[in-house]
PDB file of C-alpha atoms in Angstrom:
ATOM      1  CA  TYR A  22      15.299  12.324  10.229  1.00 56.00           C
ATOM      2  CA  GLN A  23      12.480  10.045  11.315  1.00 59.00           C
ATOM      3  CA  ALA A  24      11.304  10.037  14.911  1.00 60.00           C
ATOM      4  CA  ARG A  25      11.442   6.611  16.507  1.00 63.00           C
ATOM      5  CA  LYS A  26       8.118   5.347  17.797  1.00 64.00           C
ATOM      6  CA  LEU A  27       8.164   4.636  21.511  1.00 65.00           C
ATOM      7  CA  HIS A  28       6.808   1.300  22.646  1.00 72.00           C
ATOM      8  CA  ASN A  29       5.499   0.156  25.961  1.00 86.00           C
ATOM      9  CA  ILE A  30       8.015  -1.969  27.788  1.00 88.00           C
ATOM     10  CA  ILE A  31       6.872  -5.148  29.511  1.00 90.00           C
ATOM     11  CA  THR A  32       9.335  -6.677  31.939  1.00 93.00           C
ATOM     12  CA  LEU A  33       8.874 -10.278  33.020  1.00 95.00           C
ATOM     13  CA  PHE A  34      10.708 -11.263  36.178  1.00 96.00           C
ATOM     14  CA  HIS A  35      11.063 -14.847  35.020  1.00 95.00           C
ATOM     15  CA  LYS A  36      11.802 -17.975  37.015  1.00 95.00           C
ATOM     16  CA  ALA A  37      12.567 -20.788  34.571  1.00 93.00           C
ATOM     17  CA  SER A  38      11.740 -23.506  37.115  1.00 96.00           C
ATOM     18  CA  SER A  39       8.180 -22.211  37.559  1.00 96.00           C
ATOM     19  CA  PRO A  40       5.525 -23.680  35.220  1.00 97.00           C
ATOM     20  CA  ALA A  41       3.405 -20.520  35.597  1.00 97.00           C
ATOM     21  CA  SER A  42       6.372 -18.326  34.680  1.00 96.00           C
ATOM     22  CA  LEU A  43       7.091 -20.501  31.640  1.00 96.00           C
ATOM     23  CA  ARG A  44       3.475 -20.136  30.456  1.00 96.00           C
ATOM     24  CA  VAL A  45       3.608 -16.340  30.827  1.00 96.00           C
ATOM     25  CA  TYR A  46       7.005 -16.260  29.097  1.00 96.00           C
ATOM     26  CA  THR A  47       5.645 -18.267  26.144  1.00 95.00           C
ATOM     27  CA  LEU A  48       2.489 -16.149  25.902  1.00 94.00           C
ATOM     28  CA  LEU A  49       4.426 -12.866  25.952  1.00 93.00           C
ATOM     29  CA  ARG A  50       6.966 -14.086  23.358  1.00 92.00           C
ATOM     30  CA  GLN A  51       4.184 -15.208  21.018  1.00 91.00           C
ATOM     31  CA  THR A  52       2.219 -11.989  21.511  1.00 88.00           C
ATOM     32  CA  SER A  53       5.327  -9.877  20.949  1.00 85.00           C
ATOM     33  CA  ALA A  54       6.064 -11.709  17.690  1.00 85.00           C
ATOM     34  CA  ILE A  55       2.482 -11.326  16.481  1.00 83.00           C
ATOM     35  CA  THR A  56       2.243  -7.604  17.296  1.00 77.00           C
ATOM     36  CA  SER A  57       5.606  -6.989  15.660  1.00 71.00           C
ATOM     37  CA  GLU A  58       4.432  -8.823  12.527  1.00 68.00           C
ATOM     38  CA  TYR A  59       1.218  -6.778  12.341  1.00 59.00           C
ATOM     39  CA  ALA A  60       3.091  -3.530  12.908  1.00 54.00           C
ATOM     40  CA  THR A  61       5.370  -4.315   9.967  1.00 51.00           C
ATOM     41  CA  GLU A  62       2.397  -5.141   7.773  1.00 50.00           C
ATOM     42  CA  ASP A  63       0.598  -1.973   8.842  1.00 49.00           C
ATOM     43  CA  GLN A  64       3.622   0.140   8.006  1.00 51.00           C
ATOM     44  CA  ALA A  65       4.018  -1.487   4.613  1.00 51.00           C
ATOM     45  CA  ASN A  66       0.325  -1.381   3.736  1.00 55.00           C
ATOM     46  CA  ASN A  67      -2.046   1.251   4.974  1.00 54.00           C
ATOM     47  CA  TYR A  68      -5.088  -0.735   6.035  1.00 53.00           C
ATOM     48  CA  SER A  69      -6.663   2.024   8.093  1.00 51.00           C
ATOM     49  CA  HIS A  70     -10.076   0.932   6.850  1.00 44.00           C
ATOM     50  CA  GLN A  71      -9.816  -2.390   8.683  1.00 49.00           C
ATOM     51  CA  THR A  72     -11.839  -2.616  11.844  1.00 43.00           C
ATOM     52  CA  LEU A  73     -10.091  -5.599  13.423  1.00 46.00           C
ATOM     53  CA  ALA A  74      -8.692  -4.721  16.811  1.00 53.00           C
ATOM     54  CA  HIS A  75      -5.015  -5.404  17.286  1.00 56.00           C
ATOM     55  CA  ARG A  76      -2.550  -4.894  20.086  1.00 64.00           C
ATOM     56  CA  GLU A  77       0.109  -2.235  20.042  1.00 75.00           C
ATOM     57  CA  GLU A  78       3.677  -3.350  19.548  1.00 81.00           C
ATOM     58  CA  PHE A  79       5.685  -3.584  22.763  1.00 86.00           C
ATOM     59  CA  GLU A  80       9.236  -4.217  23.848  1.00 89.00           C
ATOM     60  CA  LEU A  81       9.675  -7.398  25.877  1.00 91.00           C
ATOM     61  CA  ASN A  82      12.312  -7.395  28.594  1.00 93.00           C
ATOM     62  CA  ILE A  83      12.877 -10.757  30.294  1.00 95.00           C
ATOM     63  CA  THR A  84      15.098 -11.059  33.337  1.00 96.00           C
ATOM     64  CA  GLU A  85      15.739 -13.762  35.896  1.00 96.00           C
ATOM     65  CA  ASP A  86      16.989 -11.162  38.365  1.00 96.00           C
ATOM     66  CA  PRO A  87      14.579 -10.123  41.125  1.00 95.00           C
ATOM     67  CA  PRO A  88      13.135  -6.614  40.872  1.00 95.00           C
ATOM     68  CA  THR A  89      15.115  -3.820  42.476  1.00 96.00           C
ATOM     69  CA  ALA A  90      13.572  -1.817  45.306  1.00 97.00           C
ATOM     70  CA  GLY A  91      12.746   0.958  42.828  1.00 96.00           C
ATOM     71  CA  GLN A  92      11.124  -1.450  40.363  1.00 93.00           C
ATOM     72  CA  LEU A  93       9.098  -3.046  43.142  1.00 93.00           C
ATOM     73  CA  ARG A  94       7.894   0.389  44.284  1.00 93.00           C
ATOM     74  CA  GLY A  95       6.895   1.198  40.699  1.00 92.00           C
ATOM     75  CA  ILE A  96       4.978  -2.083  40.365  1.00 90.00           C
ATOM     76  CA  LEU A  97       3.145  -1.516  43.639  1.00 92.00           C
ATOM     77  CA  GLU A  98       2.314   2.079  42.665  1.00 92.00           C
ATOM     78  CA  TYR A  99       0.989   0.870  39.314  1.00 88.00           C
ATOM     79  CA  ILE A 100      -1.320  -1.786  40.768  1.00 90.00           C
ATOM     80  CA  GLY A 101      -2.376   0.483  43.629  1.00 85.00           C
ATOM     81  CA  THR A 102      -2.799  -0.166  47.304  1.00 67.00           C
ATOM     82  CA  GLN A 103      -6.376  -1.471  46.980  1.00 66.00           C
ATOM     83  CA  ARG A 104      -5.442  -4.606  45.027  1.00 58.00           C
TER      84      ARG A 104
END
């Protein structure tokens, strides 16, 4: 039995007709692919001596549905009331 590593989940509430949303979508897809590639390399080869910073692997969830009331509350709690 091997415990499954938990990843952060990033949800993009995407609007395909928005140029800004398309840029964020592209950036997140590219970043997800890169972090996944590095994670695979790190698992195959132990390069713990390397000092290059890299991002943790994350799960990308893309939806065109608007956030639910609960998701919106969670987002607002995360960013705080001062922002």
